[in-house]
Amino acid sequence: MTEIDGIEWRVSPGLTPYDEALATMEARAAAVLAGEAPELLWLLEHPPVYTAGTSAVAGDLIDPRFPVIATGRGGKYTYHGPGQRIVYMVLDLGRRGRDVRCFVHGVEGWVIAALERLGVSAFRAEGRVGIWTRDGGPEAKIGAIGVRVRRWITLHGLAVNVAPDLTHFTGIVPCGLPDYPVTSLAALGRDADLATFDAALALTAPVFLSSLSCPAEA
Protein backbone atom coordinates (compact mmCIF):
# COMPACT_ATOMS: atom_id res chain seq x y z
CA MET A 1 0.00 0.00 0.00
CA THR A 2 1.33 3.42 -0.99
CA GLU A 3 1.10 6.13 1.65
CA ILE A 4 1.55 9.89 1.86
CA ASP A 5 1.95 11.18 5.41
CA GLY A 6 0.30 8.02 6.75
CA ILE A 7 -2.70 8.31 4.41
CA GLU A 8 -3.41 5.56 1.89
CA TRP A 9 -2.77 6.79 -1.67
CA ARG A 10 -4.77 4.57 -4.01
CA VAL A 11 -4.87 4.81 -7.82
CA SER A 12 -7.47 2.59 -9.50
CA PRO A 13 -6.92 1.63 -13.16
CA GLY A 14 -9.73 1.62 -15.69
CA LEU A 15 -13.23 2.96 -15.06
CA THR A 16 -14.84 2.50 -11.65
CA PRO A 17 -18.68 2.53 -11.67
CA TYR A 18 -19.99 5.45 -9.65
CA ASP A 19 -22.25 3.37 -7.38
CA GLU A 20 -19.38 1.00 -6.61
CA ALA A 21 -17.08 3.89 -5.73
CA LEU A 22 -19.72 5.49 -3.53
CA ALA A 23 -20.25 2.28 -1.57
CA THR A 24 -16.51 1.79 -1.11
CA MET A 25 -16.07 5.38 0.03
CA GLU A 26 -18.95 5.16 2.52
CA ALA A 27 -17.55 1.96 3.99
CA ARG A 28 -14.11 3.50 4.32
CA ALA A 29 -15.51 6.60 6.02
CA ALA A 30 -17.21 4.41 8.62
CA ALA A 31 -13.97 2.50 9.18
CA VAL A 32 -11.94 5.71 9.56
CA LEU A 33 -14.47 7.03 12.08
CA ALA A 34 -14.20 3.79 14.04
CA GLY A 35 -10.42 3.90 13.97
CA GLU A 36 -10.29 0.68 11.97
CA ALA A 37 -8.66 1.99 8.76
CA PRO A 38 -6.33 4.79 7.68
CA GLU A 39 -7.52 7.88 5.87
CA LEU A 40 -7.72 7.62 2.10
CA LEU A 41 -6.91 9.65 -1.01
CA TRP A 42 -8.39 7.67 -3.89
CA LEU A 43 -7.67 8.55 -7.53
CA LEU A 44 -9.94 7.05 -10.19
CA GLU A 45 -12.03 7.57 -13.32
CA HIS A 46 -15.74 6.95 -13.84
CA PRO A 47 -17.76 5.89 -16.88
CA PRO A 48 -19.80 8.86 -18.18
CA VAL A 49 -22.30 9.97 -15.52
CA TYR A 50 -24.08 13.08 -14.34
CA THR A 51 -24.30 13.52 -10.59
CA ALA A 52 -26.66 15.85 -8.74
CA GLY A 53 -25.47 17.50 -5.55
CA THR A 54 -27.69 18.68 -2.74
CA SER A 55 -28.23 22.08 -4.43
CA ALA A 56 -29.06 20.68 -7.90
CA VAL A 57 -31.78 22.49 -9.86
CA ALA A 58 -33.90 20.45 -12.28
CA GLY A 59 -33.55 23.03 -15.06
CA ASP A 60 -29.77 22.54 -15.09
CA LEU A 61 -30.22 19.02 -16.47
CA ILE A 62 -30.51 19.74 -20.19
CA ASP A 63 -29.94 16.37 -21.85
CA PRO A 64 -29.74 13.27 -19.60
CA ARG A 65 -27.81 11.26 -22.17
CA PHE A 66 -25.87 9.54 -19.39
CA PRO A 67 -27.06 8.03 -16.10
CA VAL A 68 -28.09 10.67 -13.56
CA ILE A 69 -27.33 9.88 -9.92
CA ALA A 70 -28.37 11.90 -6.89
CA THR A 71 -25.59 12.15 -4.35
CA GLY A 72 -25.06 13.64 -0.90
CA ARG A 73 -22.18 15.94 -1.83
CA GLY A 74 -22.58 19.68 -1.95
CA GLY A 75 -23.03 21.53 -5.22
CA LYS A 76 -25.23 21.17 -8.29
CA TYR A 77 -24.92 19.02 -11.43
CA THR A 78 -21.50 17.72 -12.42
CA TYR A 79 -20.26 15.44 -15.17
CA HIS A 80 -17.74 12.67 -14.55
CA GLY A 81 -16.18 10.58 -17.28
CA PRO A 82 -13.05 9.12 -18.86
CA GLY A 83 -10.10 11.49 -19.01
CA GLN A 84 -11.15 13.25 -15.84
CA ARG A 85 -9.18 12.65 -12.65
CA ILE A 86 -11.46 12.11 -9.68
CA VAL A 87 -9.94 12.27 -6.19
CA TYR A 88 -12.12 11.03 -3.35
CA MET A 89 -10.91 12.13 0.05
CA VAL A 90 -11.77 10.27 3.23
CA LEU A 91 -10.02 12.44 5.81
CA ASP A 92 -10.61 12.93 9.51
CA LEU A 93 -11.18 16.62 10.14
CA GLY A 94 -11.79 15.78 13.77
CA ARG A 95 -8.04 15.84 14.21
CA ARG A 96 -7.36 18.43 11.53
CA GLY A 97 -9.01 21.54 12.92
CA ARG A 98 -12.73 20.84 12.30
CA ASP A 99 -12.95 23.64 9.77
CA VAL A 100 -14.87 22.84 6.58
CA ARG A 101 -14.12 26.18 4.92
CA CYS A 102 -10.44 25.63 5.58
CA PHE A 103 -10.71 22.16 4.05
CA VAL A 104 -12.34 23.40 0.83
CA HIS A 105 -9.82 26.24 0.60
CA GLY A 106 -7.02 23.72 1.03
CA VAL A 107 -8.40 21.43 -1.70
CA GLU A 108 -8.54 24.37 -4.10
CA GLY A 109 -4.97 25.29 -3.23
CA TRP A 110 -3.82 21.71 -3.77
CA VAL A 111 -5.19 21.58 -7.30
CA ILE A 112 -3.83 25.03 -8.12
CA ALA A 113 -0.36 23.95 -6.96
CA ALA A 114 -0.51 20.72 -8.97
CA LEU A 115 -1.61 22.54 -12.12
CA GLU A 116 1.18 25.06 -11.68
CA ARG A 117 3.68 22.20 -11.91
CA LEU A 118 2.23 21.45 -15.34
CA GLY A 119 2.51 25.03 -16.51
CA VAL A 120 -1.13 26.03 -16.00
CA SER A 121 -1.92 29.19 -14.05
CA ALA A 122 -5.12 28.52 -12.08
CA PHE A 123 -6.93 30.45 -9.37
CA ARG A 124 -9.88 30.64 -6.99
CA ALA A 125 -12.85 32.83 -7.89
CA GLU A 126 -14.77 34.74 -5.22
CA GLY A 127 -18.21 33.21 -4.71
CA ARG A 128 -17.56 30.26 -7.04
CA VAL A 129 -16.18 27.04 -5.56
CA GLY A 130 -13.75 25.27 -7.85
CA ILE A 131 -10.59 25.88 -9.82
CA TRP A 132 -10.47 28.33 -12.70
CA THR A 133 -8.00 29.35 -15.40
CA ARG A 134 -7.68 31.81 -18.24
CA ASP A 135 -4.37 30.67 -19.67
CA GLY A 136 -4.61 33.08 -22.60
CA GLY A 137 -8.34 32.63 -23.16
CA PRO A 138 -11.67 33.30 -21.44
CA GLU A 139 -12.13 32.36 -17.79
CA ALA A 140 -13.05 28.69 -17.65
CA LYS A 141 -13.45 25.98 -15.04
CA ILE A 142 -10.87 23.21 -15.05
CA GLY A 143 -11.63 21.63 -11.68
CA ALA A 144 -14.76 21.04 -9.61
CA ILE A 145 -15.09 20.42 -5.89
CA GLY A 146 -18.03 18.75 -4.17
CA VAL A 147 -17.64 17.49 -0.64
CA ARG A 148 -19.67 16.22 2.26
CA VAL A 149 -18.54 16.14 5.87
CA ARG A 150 -20.24 13.70 8.23
CA ARG A 151 -19.14 13.41 11.85
CA TRP A 152 -16.01 15.29 10.75
CA ILE A 153 -15.09 12.64 8.16
CA THR A 154 -14.90 13.96 4.59
CA LEU A 155 -16.53 12.26 1.62
CA HIS A 156 -16.46 12.88 -2.14
CA GLY A 157 -13.83 15.33 -3.31
CA LEU A 158 -12.58 16.88 -6.54
CA ALA A 159 -12.57 16.38 -10.29
CA VAL A 160 -9.98 17.85 -12.66
CA ASN A 161 -10.36 17.79 -16.43
CA VAL A 162 -7.22 16.25 -17.88
CA ALA A 163 -8.48 15.09 -21.29
CA PRO A 164 -12.22 14.32 -21.13
CA ASP A 165 -14.68 14.78 -24.00
CA LEU A 166 -15.80 18.31 -23.20
CA THR A 167 -18.96 17.93 -25.30
CA HIS A 168 -20.25 15.63 -22.57
CA PHE A 169 -20.63 18.67 -20.32
CA THR A 170 -23.27 20.15 -22.65
CA GLY A 171 -25.95 17.87 -21.20
CA ILE A 172 -25.95 19.95 -18.00
CA VAL A 173 -25.28 23.45 -16.76
CA PRO A 174 -22.01 22.57 -15.04
CA CYS A 175 -22.20 23.51 -11.35
CA GLY A 176 -25.15 25.79 -12.19
CA LEU A 177 -22.92 28.40 -13.86
CA PRO A 178 -24.17 28.94 -17.44
CA ASP A 179 -21.90 31.91 -18.14
CA TYR A 180 -18.63 30.03 -17.72
CA PRO A 181 -17.25 27.31 -20.01
CA VAL A 182 -15.27 24.28 -18.92
CA THR A 183 -11.77 23.48 -20.13
CA SER A 184 -9.13 20.79 -19.72
CA LEU A 185 -5.38 20.32 -19.81
CA ALA A 186 -5.75 18.89 -23.30
CA ALA A 187 -7.86 21.85 -24.49
CA LEU A 188 -5.18 24.18 -23.13
CA GLY A 189 -2.59 22.39 -25.24
CA ARG A 190 -0.82 20.69 -22.35
CA ASP A 191 0.61 17.28 -23.16
CA ALA A 192 -0.34 15.75 -19.82
CA ASP A 193 -1.95 12.40 -19.11
CA LEU A 194 -3.50 11.12 -15.90
CA ALA A 195 -0.23 9.68 -14.62
CA THR A 196 1.53 13.01 -15.09
CA PHE A 197 -1.21 14.86 -13.25
CA ASP A 198 -1.22 12.22 -10.50
CA ALA A 199 2.49 12.78 -9.98
CA ALA A 200 1.90 16.51 -9.61
CA LEU A 201 -0.84 15.82 -7.06
CA ALA A 202 1.42 13.48 -5.09
CA LEU A 203 4.24 16.04 -4.97
CA THR A 204 1.92 18.76 -3.66
CA ALA A 205 -0.15 16.57 -1.31
CA PRO A 206 2.01 17.02 1.83
CA VAL A 207 1.61 20.81 1.74
CA PHE A 208 -2.14 20.37 1.21
CA LEU A 209 -2.46 18.07 4.18
CA SER A 210 -0.44 20.38 6.42
CA SER A 211 -2.74 23.27 5.46
CA LEU A 212 -5.85 21.64 6.91
CA SER A 213 -5.19 22.43 10.56
CA CYS A 214 -6.33 26.03 10.23
CA PRO A 215 -6.70 28.30 13.24
CA ALA A 216 -10.25 28.38 14.54
CA GLU A 217 -10.77 31.93 13.26
CA ALA A 218 -9.73 31.09 9.67
C-alpha positions as MATLAB code, in Angstrom:
seq = 'MTEIDGIEWRVSPGLTPYDEALATMEARAAAVLAGEAPELLWLLEHPPVYTAGTSAVAGDLIDPRFPVIATGRGGKYTYHGPGQRIVYMVLDLGRRGRDVRCFVHGVEGWVIAALERLGVSAFRAEGRVGIWTRDGGPEAKIGAIGVRVRRWITLHGLAVNVAPDLTHFTGIVPCGLPDYPVTSLAALGRDADLATFDAALALTAPVFLSSLSCPAEA';
ca = [
       0.000    0.000    0.000;
       1.329    3.420   -0.993;
       1.095    6.128    1.655;
       1.547    9.885    1.862;
       1.946   11.180    5.412;
       0.302    8.017    6.746;
      -2.696    8.310    4.407;
      -3.406    5.562    1.892;
      -2.770    6.788   -1.673;
      -4.774    4.571   -4.014;
      -4.868    4.805   -7.818;
      -7.470    2.592   -9.497;
      -6.922    1.629  -13.156;
      -9.732    1.617  -15.690;
     -13.229    2.965  -15.061;
     -14.844    2.496  -11.646;
     -18.683    2.532  -11.675;
     -19.994    5.453   -9.651;
     -22.245    3.370   -7.381;
     -19.381    1.000   -6.615;
     -17.079    3.887   -5.732;
     -19.724    5.485   -3.530;
     -20.246    2.278   -1.566;
     -16.505    1.786   -1.111;
     -16.066    5.384    0.029;
     -18.951    5.163    2.517;
     -17.552    1.963    3.988;
     -14.114    3.497    4.320;
     -15.510    6.600    6.017;
     -17.212    4.405    8.623;
     -13.968    2.498    9.179;
     -11.943    5.712    9.564;
     -14.466    7.034   12.083;
     -14.204    3.785   14.043;
     -10.422    3.896   13.966;
     -10.286    0.677   11.966;
      -8.664    1.986    8.760;
      -6.326    4.791    7.679;
      -7.515    7.881    5.874;
      -7.718    7.625    2.096;
      -6.911    9.652   -1.010;
      -8.390    7.665   -3.885;
      -7.667    8.547   -7.533;
      -9.944    7.053  -10.194;
     -12.032    7.574  -13.322;
     -15.745    6.951  -13.842;
     -17.758    5.895  -16.883;
     -19.799    8.859  -18.180;
     -22.302    9.966  -15.522;
     -24.080   13.080  -14.337;
     -24.301   13.525  -10.589;
     -26.656   15.845   -8.745;
     -25.470   17.499   -5.555;
     -27.687   18.680   -2.739;
     -28.234   22.082   -4.435;
     -29.058   20.684   -7.898;
     -31.776   22.488   -9.859;
     -33.898   20.445  -12.279;
     -33.551   23.028  -15.056;
     -29.771   22.535  -15.087;
     -30.218   19.019  -16.473;
     -30.509   19.741  -20.192;
     -29.939   16.368  -21.853;
     -29.744   13.275  -19.602;
     -27.815   11.261  -22.174;
     -25.868    9.537  -19.387;
     -27.065    8.031  -16.103;
     -28.090   10.673  -13.565;
     -27.335    9.877   -9.923;
     -28.372   11.897   -6.886;
     -25.587   12.154   -4.353;
     -25.065   13.644   -0.904;
     -22.183   15.938   -1.834;
     -22.576   19.680   -1.950;
     -23.028   21.532   -5.224;
     -25.227   21.174   -8.287;
     -24.925   19.025  -11.431;
     -21.503   17.725  -12.417;
     -20.259   15.439  -15.168;
     -17.739   12.669  -14.554;
     -16.184   10.575  -17.276;
     -13.053    9.115  -18.865;
     -10.101   11.487  -19.013;
     -11.147   13.249  -15.844;
      -9.183   12.655  -12.654;
     -11.456   12.111   -9.679;
      -9.941   12.266   -6.188;
     -12.115   11.028   -3.355;
     -10.908   12.131    0.046;
     -11.775   10.268    3.235;
     -10.024   12.436    5.805;
     -10.609   12.928    9.515;
     -11.177   16.623   10.135;
     -11.793   15.779   13.772;
      -8.042   15.842   14.212;
      -7.361   18.429   11.533;
      -9.013   21.543   12.924;
     -12.728   20.841   12.301;
     -12.951   23.644    9.765;
     -14.873   22.837    6.580;
     -14.121   26.176    4.923;
     -10.445   25.635    5.580;
     -10.712   22.160    4.051;
     -12.336   23.397    0.831;
      -9.818   26.239    0.596;
      -7.025   23.715    1.027;
      -8.402   21.434   -1.697;
      -8.538   24.373   -4.102;
      -4.966   25.292   -3.228;
      -3.824   21.708   -3.766;
      -5.188   21.576   -7.299;
      -3.827   25.031   -8.120;
      -0.358   23.952   -6.962;
      -0.511   20.721   -8.970;
      -1.610   22.540  -12.119;
       1.183   25.063  -11.680;
       3.681   22.205  -11.906;
       2.227   21.449  -15.338;
       2.510   25.034  -16.509;
      -1.127   26.029  -16.004;
      -1.923   29.186  -14.048;
      -5.123   28.523  -12.082;
      -6.929   30.448   -9.370;
      -9.882   30.638   -6.991;
     -12.855   32.833   -7.889;
     -14.773   34.739   -5.222;
     -18.211   33.214   -4.712;
     -17.557   30.259   -7.041;
     -16.178   27.045   -5.564;
     -13.754   25.267   -7.854;
     -10.588   25.882   -9.816;
     -10.468   28.334  -12.703;
      -8.003   29.351  -15.398;
      -7.678   31.805  -18.244;
      -4.374   30.669  -19.668;
      -4.606   33.077  -22.599;
      -8.339   32.626  -23.156;
     -11.671   33.300  -21.440;
     -12.130   32.364  -17.793;
     -13.050   28.687  -17.652;
     -13.455   25.982  -15.043;
     -10.868   23.212  -15.049;
     -11.630   21.628  -11.684;
     -14.755   21.039   -9.611;
     -15.093   20.419   -5.889;
     -18.028   18.751   -4.171;
     -17.635   17.489   -0.636;
     -19.666   16.221    2.263;
     -18.538   16.140    5.874;
     -20.243   13.703    8.231;
     -19.137   13.415   11.855;
     -16.011   15.290   10.746;
     -15.089   12.636    8.155;
     -14.896   13.965    4.592;
     -16.529   12.255    1.619;
     -16.462   12.879   -2.143;
     -13.830   15.329   -3.315;
     -12.580   16.880   -6.537;
     -12.566   16.379  -10.288;
      -9.976   17.846  -12.663;
     -10.360   17.793  -16.430;
      -7.222   16.248  -17.876;
      -8.483   15.095  -21.286;
     -12.219   14.319  -21.127;
     -14.677   14.784  -24.000;
     -15.801   18.314  -23.199;
     -18.958   17.932  -25.305;
     -20.254   15.628  -22.566;
     -20.627   18.674  -20.321;
     -23.270   20.145  -22.649;
     -25.952   17.875  -21.201;
     -25.946   19.953  -18.004;
     -25.281   23.453  -16.764;
     -22.009   22.566  -15.036;
     -22.204   23.513  -11.350;
     -25.154   25.792  -12.187;
     -22.919   28.400  -13.859;
     -24.171   28.941  -17.438;
     -21.904   31.910  -18.135;
     -18.633   30.032  -17.723;
     -17.249   27.305  -20.007;
     -15.268   24.279  -18.917;
     -11.774   23.482  -20.133;
      -9.133   20.791  -19.721;
      -5.385   20.321  -19.811;
      -5.752   18.886  -23.303;
      -7.859   21.851  -24.494;
      -5.184   24.182  -23.132;
      -2.589   22.390  -25.238;
      -0.824   20.693  -22.350;
       0.610   17.285  -23.162;
      -0.340   15.747  -19.820;
      -1.946   12.397  -19.109;
      -3.505   11.123  -15.902;
      -0.230    9.677  -14.616;
       1.526   13.015  -15.086;
      -1.214   14.860  -13.245;
      -1.219   12.219  -10.503;
       2.491   12.777   -9.983;
       1.903   16.508   -9.613;
      -0.839   15.820   -7.063;
       1.423   13.480   -5.090;
       4.238   16.040   -4.966;
       1.923   18.765   -3.655;
      -0.151   16.572   -1.307;
       2.008   17.017    1.834;
       1.606   20.807    1.742;
      -2.141   20.375    1.205;
      -2.456   18.065    4.181;
      -0.438   20.376    6.421;
      -2.736   23.271    5.461;
      -5.853   21.644    6.906;
      -5.193   22.427   10.564;
      -6.328   26.029   10.227;
      -6.701   28.305   13.241;
     -10.252   28.383   14.538;
     -10.771   31.935   13.257;
      -9.735   31.088    9.672;
];
